[in-house]
PDB file of N, CA and C in Angstrom:
ATOM      1  N   MET Z   3      19.136 114.463  80.518  1.00 51.00           N
ATOM      2  CA  MET Z   3      20.184 115.733  80.117  1.00 51.00           C
ATOM      3  C   MET Z   3      20.512 116.422  81.086  1.00 51.00           C
ATOM      4  N   ALA Z   4      21.985 116.776  81.460  1.00 50.00           N
ATOM      5  CA  ALA Z   4      22.414 118.107  82.599  1.00 50.00           C
ATOM      6  C   ALA Z   4      21.711 119.564  82.994  1.00 50.00           C
ATOM      7  N   ASN Z   5      20.911 119.857  84.179  1.00 56.00           N
ATOM      8  CA  ASN Z   5      20.807 120.985  84.630  1.00 56.00           C
ATOM      9  C   ASN Z   5      21.866 121.832  85.068  1.00 56.00           C
ATOM     10  N   GLN Z   6      21.528 123.121  85.556  1.00 59.00           N
ATOM     11  CA  GLN Z   6      22.799 124.193  85.206  1.00 59.00           C
ATOM     12  C   GLN Z   6      23.247 123.367  86.424  1.00 59.00           C
ATOM     13  N   TYR Z   7      22.464 122.683  87.925  1.00 57.00           N
ATOM     14  CA  TYR Z   7      23.212 122.372  89.079  1.00 57.00           C
ATOM     15  C   TYR Z   7      23.805 121.233  88.635  1.00 57.00           C
ATOM     16  N   THR Z   8      24.299 120.415  88.128  1.00 57.00           N
ATOM     17  CA  THR Z   8      25.097 119.451  88.188  1.00 57.00           C
ATOM     18  C   THR Z   8      26.494 119.501  87.941  1.00 57.00           C
ATOM     19  N   ALA Z   9      26.827 118.564  88.695  1.00 57.00           N
ATOM     20  CA  ALA Z   9      28.396 118.777  88.452  1.00 57.00           C
ATOM     21  C   ALA Z   9      28.939 118.646  87.185  1.00 57.00           C
ATOM     22  N   LYS Z  10      29.901 119.750  87.395  1.00 66.00           N
ATOM     23  CA  LYS Z  10      30.813 119.222  85.477  1.00 66.00           C
ATOM     24  C   LYS Z  10      31.785 119.060  85.600  1.00 66.00           C
ATOM     25  N   PRO Z  11      32.317 117.904  85.375  1.00 67.00           N
ATOM     26  CA  PRO Z  11      33.268 116.813  85.768  1.00 67.00           C
ATOM     27  C   PRO Z  11      34.619 116.961  84.627  1.00 67.00           C
ATOM     28  N   ILE Z  12      35.663 116.908  85.248  1.00 78.00           N
ATOM     29  CA  ILE Z  12      37.274 116.951  84.650  1.00 78.00           C
ATOM     30  C   ILE Z  12      37.197 115.951  83.800  1.00 78.00           C
ATOM     31  N   PRO Z  13      37.061 116.672  82.337  1.00 77.00           N
ATOM     32  CA  PRO Z  13      37.699 115.297  81.624  1.00 77.00           C
ATOM     33  C   PRO Z  13      38.713 114.344  82.025  1.00 77.00           C
ATOM     34  N   SER Z  14      39.765 114.792  82.772  1.00 80.00           N
ATOM     35  CA  SER Z  14      40.953 113.839  83.878  1.00 80.00           C
ATOM     36  C   SER Z  14      40.687 113.267  84.690  1.00 80.00           C
ATOM     37  N   CYS Z  15      39.390 113.457  85.035  1.00 87.00           N
ATOM     38  CA  CYS Z  15      38.967 112.892  86.371  1.00 87.00           C
ATOM     39  C   CYS Z  15      37.978 112.025  86.180  1.00 87.00           C
ATOM     40  N   ILE Z  16      37.228 112.476  84.926  1.00 88.00           N
ATOM     41  CA  ILE Z  16      36.203 110.568  84.551  1.00 88.00           C
ATOM     42  C   ILE Z  16      37.020 110.091  84.516  1.00 88.00           C
ATOM     43  N   LYS Z  17      38.422 110.283  83.442  1.00 88.00           N
ATOM     44  CA  LYS Z  17      39.268 109.242  83.230  1.00 88.00           C
ATOM     45  C   LYS Z  17      39.988 108.697  84.223  1.00 88.00           C
ATOM     46  N   LYS Z  18      40.962 109.163  84.454  1.00 91.00           N
ATOM     47  CA  LYS Z  18      41.460 108.112  85.842  1.00 91.00           C
ATOM     48  C   LYS Z  18      40.051 107.776  86.863  1.00 91.00           C
ATOM     49  N   LEU Z  19      39.278 108.582  87.204  1.00 92.00           N
ATOM     50  CA  LEU Z  19      37.798 107.048  87.948  1.00 92.00           C
ATOM     51  C   LEU Z  19      38.076 106.122  87.088  1.00 92.00           C
ATOM     52  N   TYR Z  20      37.665 106.369  85.817  1.00 91.00           N
ATOM     53  CA  TYR Z  20      37.352 104.776  85.286  1.00 91.00           C
ATOM     54  C   TYR Z  20      38.896 103.820  84.744  1.00 91.00           C
ATOM     55  N   GLU Z  21      39.816 104.819  84.774  1.00 88.00           N
ATOM     56  CA  GLU Z  21      40.880 103.982  84.906  1.00 88.00           C
ATOM     57  C   GLU Z  21      41.613 103.150  86.632  1.00 88.00           C
ATOM     58  N   GLN Z  22      40.583 103.788  87.198  1.00 92.00           N
ATOM     59  CA  GLN Z  22      40.814 103.265  88.932  1.00 92.00           C
ATOM     60  C   GLN Z  22      39.686 101.977  88.934  1.00 92.00           C
ATOM     61  N   GLY Z  23      38.905 101.720  87.467  1.00 88.00           N
ATOM     62  CA  GLY Z  23      37.927 100.690  88.077  1.00 88.00           C
ATOM     63  C   GLY Z  23      36.517 101.541  87.832  1.00 88.00           C
ATOM     64  N   TYR Z  24      36.523 102.043  88.239  1.00 91.00           N
ATOM     65  CA  TYR Z  24      34.682 102.237  88.225  1.00 91.00           C
ATOM     66  C   TYR Z  24      34.353 102.341  87.261  1.00 91.00           C
ATOM     67  N   THR Z  25      32.966 101.923  87.368  1.00 89.00           N
ATOM     68  CA  THR Z  25      31.946 101.565  85.702  1.00 89.00           C
ATOM     69  C   THR Z  25      31.316 103.030  86.080  1.00 89.00           C
ATOM     70  N   GLN Z  26      31.102 103.354  84.512  1.00 90.00           N
ATOM     71  CA  GLN Z  26      30.241 104.314  84.241  1.00 90.00           C
ATOM     72  C   GLN Z  26      29.079 104.880  85.345  1.00 90.00           C
ATOM     73  N   THR Z  27      28.445 103.297  85.225  1.00 91.00           N
ATOM     74  CA  THR Z  27      27.065 103.700  86.535  1.00 91.00           C
ATOM     75  C   THR Z  27      27.829 104.811  87.645  1.00 91.00           C
ATOM     76  N   GLU Z  28      28.974 103.906  88.557  1.00 92.00           N
ATOM     77  CA  GLU Z  28      29.168 104.783  89.505  1.00 92.00           C
ATOM     78  C   GLU Z  28      29.724 105.810  89.460  1.00 92.00           C
ATOM     79  N   ILE Z  29      30.163 106.498  87.982  1.00 92.00           N
ATOM     80  CA  ILE Z  29      31.021 107.724  87.672  1.00 92.00           C
ATOM     81  C   ILE Z  29      29.587 108.470  87.567  1.00 92.00           C
ATOM     82  N   ALA Z  30      28.687 108.153  87.260  1.00 91.00           N
ATOM     83  CA  ALA Z  30      27.353 108.853  87.236  1.00 91.00           C
ATOM     84  C   ALA Z  30      26.964 108.977  88.182  1.00 91.00           C
ATOM     85  N   LYS Z  31      26.640 108.239  89.343  1.00 92.00           N
ATOM     86  CA  LYS Z  31      26.276 108.763  90.569  1.00 92.00           C
ATOM     87  C   LYS Z  31      27.346 109.736  91.347  1.00 92.00           C
ATOM     88  N   LYS Z  32      28.937 109.501  91.341  1.00 89.00           N
ATOM     89  CA  LYS Z  32      29.171 110.704  92.083  1.00 89.00           C
ATOM     90  C   LYS Z  32      29.395 111.882  90.935  1.00 89.00           C
ATOM     91  N   PHE Z  33      28.616 112.207  90.014  1.00 87.00           N
ATOM     92  CA  PHE Z  33      28.426 113.426  89.381  1.00 87.00           C
ATOM     93  C   PHE Z  33      26.877 114.020  89.434  1.00 87.00           C
ATOM     94  N   CYS Z  34      26.107 112.798  90.191  1.00 87.00           N
ATOM     95  CA  CYS Z  34      23.965 112.743  90.486  1.00 87.00           C
ATOM     96  C   CYS Z  34      23.586 113.110  88.436  1.00 87.00           C
ATOM     97  N   VAL Z  35      24.565 112.407  88.181  1.00 89.00           N
ATOM     98  CA  VAL Z  35      24.270 112.325  86.161  1.00 89.00           C
ATOM     99  C   VAL Z  35      23.610 110.643  86.037  1.00 89.00           C
ATOM    100  N   SER Z  36      23.232 110.511  84.999  1.00 91.00           N
ATOM    101  CA  SER Z  36      22.831 109.158  84.245  1.00 91.00           C
ATOM    102  C   SER Z  36      23.507 108.764  83.581  1.00 91.00           C
ATOM    103  N   GLN Z  37      23.648 107.110  83.540  1.00 91.00           N
ATOM    104  CA  GLN Z  37      24.575 106.809  83.188  1.00 91.00           C
ATOM    105  C   GLN Z  37      24.952 106.625  81.453  1.00 91.00           C
ATOM    106  N   LYS Z  38      23.633 107.094  81.231  1.00 92.00           N
ATOM    107  CA  LYS Z  38      23.187 107.717  79.398  1.00 92.00           C
ATOM    108  C   LYS Z  38      24.569 109.112  79.401  1.00 92.00           C
ATOM    109  N   THR Z  39      24.601 109.912  80.121  1.00 90.00           N
ATOM    110  CA  THR Z  39      25.422 111.041  80.867  1.00 90.00           C
ATOM    111  C   THR Z  39      26.115 110.561  80.076  1.00 90.00           C
ATOM    112  N   VAL Z  40      27.036 109.757  80.735  1.00 90.00           N
ATOM    113  CA  VAL Z  40      28.436 109.386  80.865  1.00 90.00           C
ATOM    114  C   VAL Z  40      29.193 108.737  79.770  1.00 90.00           C
ATOM    115  N   PHE Z  41      27.844 108.337  79.242  1.00 89.00           N
ATOM    116  CA  PHE Z  41      28.380 107.550  78.089  1.00 89.00           C
ATOM    117  C   PHE Z  41      29.121 107.745  77.018  1.00 89.00           C
ATOM    118  N   THR Z  42      27.739 110.298  76.427  1.00 90.00           N
ATOM    119  CA  THR Z  42      27.854 110.341  76.604  1.00 90.00           C
ATOM    120  C   THR Z  42      29.463 111.425  76.750  1.00 90.00           C
ATOM    121  N   TRP Z  43      29.804 111.451  77.367  1.00 89.00           N
ATOM    122  CA  TRP Z  43      30.867 112.312  77.887  1.00 89.00           C
ATOM    123  C   TRP Z  43      32.497 111.175  77.649  1.00 89.00           C
ATOM    124  N   PHE Z  44      32.392 110.071  77.446  1.00 90.00           N
ATOM    125  CA  PHE Z  44      33.174 109.186  77.145  1.00 90.00           C
ATOM    126  C   PHE Z  44      33.005 108.957  75.595  1.00 90.00           C
ATOM    127  N   LYS Z  45      31.915 109.127  74.994  1.00 89.00           N
ATOM    128  CA  LYS Z  45      32.366 108.783  73.647  1.00 89.00           C
ATOM    129  C   LYS Z  45      32.979 110.547  72.939  1.00 89.00           C
ATOM    130  N   LYS Z  46      32.366 111.820  73.785  1.00 88.00           N
ATOM    131  CA  LYS Z  46      33.227 112.741  73.208  1.00 88.00           C
ATOM    132  C   LYS Z  46      34.724 112.768  73.878  1.00 88.00           C
ATOM    133  N   LEU Z  47      34.963 112.328  74.442  1.00 88.00           N
ATOM    134  CA  LEU Z  47      36.349 111.951  75.596  1.00 88.00           C
ATOM    135  C   LEU Z  47      37.221 111.149  74.646  1.00 88.00           C
ATOM    136  N   ASN Z  48      36.377 110.843  73.731  1.00 88.00           N
ATOM    137  CA  ASN Z  48      36.987 109.285  73.477  1.00 88.00           C
ATOM    138  C   ASN Z  48      37.578 108.318  74.254  1.00 88.00           C
ATOM    139  N   ILE Z  49      36.881 107.653  75.069  1.00 89.00           N
ATOM    140  CA  ILE Z  49      37.425 106.599  76.198  1.00 89.00           C
ATOM    141  C   ILE Z  49      36.944 105.442  75.335  1.00 89.00           C
ATOM    142  N   LYS Z  50      37.209 104.444  75.423  1.00 84.00           N
ATOM    143  CA  LYS Z  50      36.529 103.310  75.245  1.00 84.00           C
ATOM    144  C   LYS Z  50      36.276 102.693  76.358  1.00 84.00           C
ATOM    145  N   SER Z  51      35.073 103.007  75.760  1.00 82.00           N
ATOM    146  CA  SER Z  51      34.469 101.517  77.400  1.00 82.00           C
ATOM    147  C   SER Z  51      34.817  99.764  77.367  1.00 82.00           C
ATOM    148  N   ARG Z  52      34.573  99.233  78.573  1.00 81.00           N
ATOM    149  CA  ARG Z  52      35.128  97.834  79.041  1.00 81.00           C
ATOM    150  C   ARG Z  52      34.009  97.680  78.502  1.00 81.00           C
ATOM    151  N   ILE Z  53      34.285  96.204  78.779  1.00 81.00           N
ATOM    152  CA  ILE Z  53      33.556  95.588  78.550  1.00 81.00           C
ATOM    153  C   ILE Z  53      32.896  94.821  79.346  1.00 81.00           C
ATOM    154  N   PRO Z  54      31.577  94.149  80.430  1.00 78.00           N
ATOM    155  CA  PRO Z  54      30.988  93.838  81.636  1.00 78.00           C
ATOM    156  C   PRO Z  54      31.417  92.448  81.801  1.00 78.00           C
ATOM    157  N   LYS Z  55      32.589  92.758  83.026  1.00 80.00           N
ATOM    158  CA  LYS Z  55      32.725  90.918  83.181  1.00 80.00           C
ATOM    159  C   LYS Z  55      32.276  90.312  83.270  1.00 80.00           C
ATOM    160  N   LYS Z  56      30.943  90.806  83.401  1.00 85.00           N
ATOM    161  CA  LYS Z  56      30.154  89.384  82.916  1.00 85.00           C
ATOM    162  C   LYS Z  56      29.319  88.530  81.816  1.00 85.00           C
ATOM    163  N   GLU Z  57      29.816  89.522  81.022  1.00 86.00           N
ATOM    164  CA  GLU Z  57      29.813  88.979  79.393  1.00 86.00           C
ATOM    165  C   GLU Z  57      31.009  88.244  79.064  1.00 86.00           C
ATOM    166  N   ILE Z  58      32.138  88.874  79.745  1.00 86.00           N
ATOM    167  CA  ILE Z  58      33.702  88.040  79.723  1.00 86.00           C
ATOM    168  C   ILE Z  58      33.691  87.008  79.687  1.00 86.00           C
ATOM    169  N   ASN Z  59      33.224  86.881  81.063  1.00 88.00           N
ATOM    170  CA  ASN Z  59      33.241  85.440  82.322  1.00 88.00           C
ATOM    171  C   ASN Z  59      32.270  85.092  81.156  1.00 88.00           C
ATOM    172  N   GLY Z  60      30.796  84.929  80.371  1.00 90.00           N
ATOM    173  CA  GLY Z  60      30.233  84.347  79.704  1.00 90.00           C
ATOM    174  C   GLY Z  60      30.821  83.629  78.755  1.00 90.00           C
ATOM    175  N   ALA Z  61      31.606  84.105  77.578  1.00 90.00           N
ATOM    176  CA  ALA Z  61      32.560  84.318  76.546  1.00 90.00           C
ATOM    177  C   ALA Z  61      33.296  83.208  76.858  1.00 90.00           C
ATOM    178  N   ILE Z  62      34.158  83.293  77.988  1.00 90.00           N
ATOM    179  CA  ILE Z  62      35.473  82.314  78.233  1.00 90.00           C
ATOM    180  C   ILE Z  62      34.428  81.215  79.190  1.00 90.00           C
ATOM    181  N   LYS Z  63      33.411  80.854  79.648  1.00 92.00           N
ATOM    182  CA  LYS Z  63      32.654  79.760  79.565  1.00 92.00           C
ATOM    183  C   LYS Z  63      32.014  78.612  78.249  1.00 92.00           C
ATOM    184  N   THR Z  64      31.892  79.746  77.625  1.00 92.00           N
ATOM    185  CA  THR Z  64      31.298  78.676  76.222  1.00 92.00           C
ATOM    186  C   THR Z  64      32.950  78.840  75.257  1.00 92.00           C
ATOM    187  N   LEU Z  65      33.716  79.215  75.629  1.00 91.00           N
ATOM    188  CA  LEU Z  65      35.400  78.948  74.645  1.00 91.00           C
ATOM    189  C   LEU Z  65      35.868  77.909  75.552  1.00 91.00           C
ATOM    190  N   ILE Z  66      36.151  77.707  76.859  1.00 91.00           N
ATOM    191  CA  ILE Z  66      35.793  76.229  77.219  1.00 91.00           C
ATOM    192  C   ILE Z  66      35.260  74.782  76.870  1.00 91.00           C
ATOM    193  N   GLY Z  67      33.411  75.391  76.828  1.00 92.00           N
ATOM    194  CA  GLY Z  67      33.372  74.895  76.417  1.00 92.00           C
ATOM    195  C   GLY Z  67      32.777  73.723  74.981  1.00 92.00           C
ATOM    196  N   LYS Z  68      33.285  74.978  74.577  1.00 92.00           N
ATOM    197  CA  LYS Z  68      33.551  74.436  73.067  1.00 92.00           C
ATOM    198  C   LYS Z  68      35.424  73.664  73.199  1.00 92.00           C
ATOM    199  N   GLY Z  69      35.399  73.240  73.941  1.00 92.00           N
ATOM    200  CA  GLY Z  69      37.243  72.499  74.141  1.00 92.00           C
ATOM    201  C   GLY Z  69      38.181  73.360  74.000  1.00 92.00           C
ATOM    202  N   ILE Z  70      37.919  75.109  74.077  1.00 88.00           N
ATOM    203  CA  ILE Z  70      39.501  75.511  74.273  1.00 88.00           C
ATOM    204  C   ILE Z  70      39.940  75.296  75.057  1.00 88.00           C
ATOM    205  N   GLN Z  71      41.734  74.797  75.303  1.00 83.00           N
ATOM    206  CA  GLN Z  71      41.981  74.934  76.158  1.00 83.00           C
ATOM    207  C   GLN Z  71      42.568  76.130  76.975  1.00 83.00           C
ATOM    208  N   GLN Z  72      43.144  77.057  75.748  1.00 87.00           N
ATOM    209  CA  GLN Z  72      43.240  78.311  76.687  1.00 87.00           C
ATOM    210  C   GLN Z  72      42.931  79.135  75.182  1.00 87.00           C
ATOM    211  N   VAL Z  73      42.421  80.100  76.298  1.00 85.00           N
ATOM    212  CA  VAL Z  73      41.651  81.573  76.258  1.00 85.00           C
ATOM    213  C   VAL Z  73      43.027  82.387  75.979  1.00 85.00           C
ATOM    214  N   THR Z  74      42.771  82.647  74.742  1.00 85.00           N
ATOM    215  CA  THR Z  74      43.432  84.171  74.108  1.00 85.00           C
ATOM    216  C   THR Z  74      42.219  85.367  73.937  1.00 85.00           C
ATOM    217  N   GLN Z  75      43.623  86.706  74.294  1.00 81.00           N
ATOM    218  CA  GLN Z  75      42.612  88.140  73.744  1.00 81.00           C
ATOM    219  C   GLN Z  75      42.273  86.852  72.114  1.00 81.00           C
ATOM    220  N   ARG Z  76      42.511  87.223  71.254  1.00 83.00           N
ATOM    221  CA  ARG Z  76      42.466  86.712  70.051  1.00 83.00           C
ATOM    222  C   ARG Z  76      40.627  85.877  69.992  1.00 83.00           C
ATOM    223  N   ASN Z  77      41.102  84.727  70.526  1.00 85.00           N
ATOM    224  CA  ASN Z  77      39.347  84.198  70.527  1.00 85.00           C
ATOM    225  C   ASN Z  77      38.370  84.056  71.225  1.00 85.00           C
ATOM    226  N   LEU Z  78      38.825  85.260  72.487  1.00 85.00           N
ATOM    227  CA  LEU Z  78      37.759  85.765  73.237  1.00 85.00           C
ATOM    228  C   LEU Z  78      37.026  86.945  72.496  1.00 85.00           C
ATOM    229  N   SER Z  79      37.924  88.135  71.480  1.00 83.00           N
ATOM    230  CA  SER Z  79      37.612  88.583  71.432  1.00 83.00           C
ATOM    231  C   SER Z  79      36.554  88.611  70.192  1.00 83.00           C
ATOM    232  N   GLN Z  80      36.937  87.485  69.492  1.00 85.00           N
ATOM    233  CA  GLN Z  80      35.907  86.528  68.366  1.00 85.00           C
ATOM    234  C   GLN Z  80      34.580  86.110  68.813  1.00 85.00           C
ATOM    235  N   GLU Z  81      34.546  85.773  70.167  1.00 86.00           N
ATOM    236  CA  GLU Z  81      33.467  85.604  70.764  1.00 86.00           C
ATOM    237  C   GLU Z  81      33.142  86.618  71.265  1.00 86.00           C
ATOM    238  N   LEU Z  82      33.099  87.491  71.412  1.00 86.00           N
ATOM    239  CA  LEU Z  82      32.476  88.672  71.853  1.00 86.00           C
ATOM    240  C   LEU Z  82      32.093  89.291  70.410  1.00 86.00           C
ATOM    241  N   ASN Z  83      32.425  89.505  69.875  1.00 82.00           N
ATOM    242  CA  ASN Z  83      32.587  89.969  68.519  1.00 82.00           C
ATOM    243  C   ASN Z  83      32.894  91.422  68.888  1.00 82.00           C
ATOM    244  N   ILE Z  84      34.230  91.525  69.052  1.00 76.00           N
ATOM    245  CA  ILE Z  84      35.162  92.846  68.918  1.00 76.00           C
ATOM    246  C   ILE Z  84      36.268  92.916  67.593  1.00 76.00           C
ATOM    247  N   LYS Z  85      35.710  94.593  67.479  1.00 66.00           N
ATOM    248  CA  LYS Z  85      36.251  94.406  65.772  1.00 66.00           C
ATOM    249  C   LYS Z  85      37.344  94.458  66.388  1.00 66.00           C
ATOM    250  N   LYS Z  86      38.413  94.778  64.809  1.00 57.00           N
ATOM    251  CA  LYS Z  86      39.512  94.738  65.240  1.00 57.00           C
ATOM    252  C   LYS Z  86      40.640  95.412  65.878  1.00 57.00           C
ATOM    253  N   GLY Z  87      41.262  96.385  67.046  1.00 50.00           N
ATOM    254  CA  GLY Z  87      41.808  97.430  67.632  1.00 50.00           C
ATOM    255  C   GLY Z  87      41.256  97.676  68.444  1.00 50.00           C
ATOM    256  N   TYR Z  88      40.152  96.615  68.766  1.00 52.00           N
ATOM    257  CA  TYR Z  88      39.719  96.972  70.114  1.00 52.00           C
ATOM    258  C   TYR Z  88      40.188  95.991  71.026  1.00 52.00           C
ATOM    259  N   GLU Z  89      40.477  96.131  72.234  1.00 54.00           N
ATOM    260  CA  GLU Z  89      41.202  95.477  73.244  1.00 54.00           C
ATOM    261  C   GLU Z  89      39.936  94.997  74.658  1.00 54.00           C
ATOM    262  N   VAL Z  90      40.145  94.031  74.881  1.00 53.00           N
ATOM    263  CA  VAL Z  90      38.760  93.227  75.952  1.00 53.00           C
ATOM    264  C   VAL Z  90      39.868  93.859  77.556  1.00 53.00           C
ATOM    265  N   LEU Z  91      39.502  94.475  77.736  1.00 51.00           N
ATOM    266  CA  LEU Z  91      39.958  94.432  79.120  1.00 51.00           C
ATOM    267  C   LEU Z  91      39.442  94.191  80.184  1.00 51.00           C
ATOM    268  N   THR Z  92      39.696  93.884  81.690  1.00 49.00           N
ATOM    269  CA  THR Z  92      39.666  92.751  81.966  1.00 49.00           C
ATOM    270  C   THR Z  92      40.206  93.728  83.506  1.00 49.00           C
ATOM    271  N   LEU Z  93      39.384  93.538  83.881  1.00 41.00           N
ATOM    272  CA  LEU Z  93      40.431  94.092  86.067  1.00 41.00           C
ATOM    273  C   LEU Z  93      40.194  92.810  87.224  1.00 41.00           C
TER     274      LEU Z  93
END
């Protein structure tokens, strides 16, 4: 939990950093808090988390291994068990 000496981020700043490609861990380091705290901020600010590239790359390899020749947003979402309405964001 953040103490009274921890920098209080501006919501628009958090969102902008994330949109620029910073990870939750990198944002946490900038504000001297844990990644869990940043995750909590995301929930409060209604910011959707990205799926780590490692997971996306693993899912792509699995799809290719299954003989799927064209990886689409839909079959990638299915492989990652993402519910309808969420996007697979890649940078």
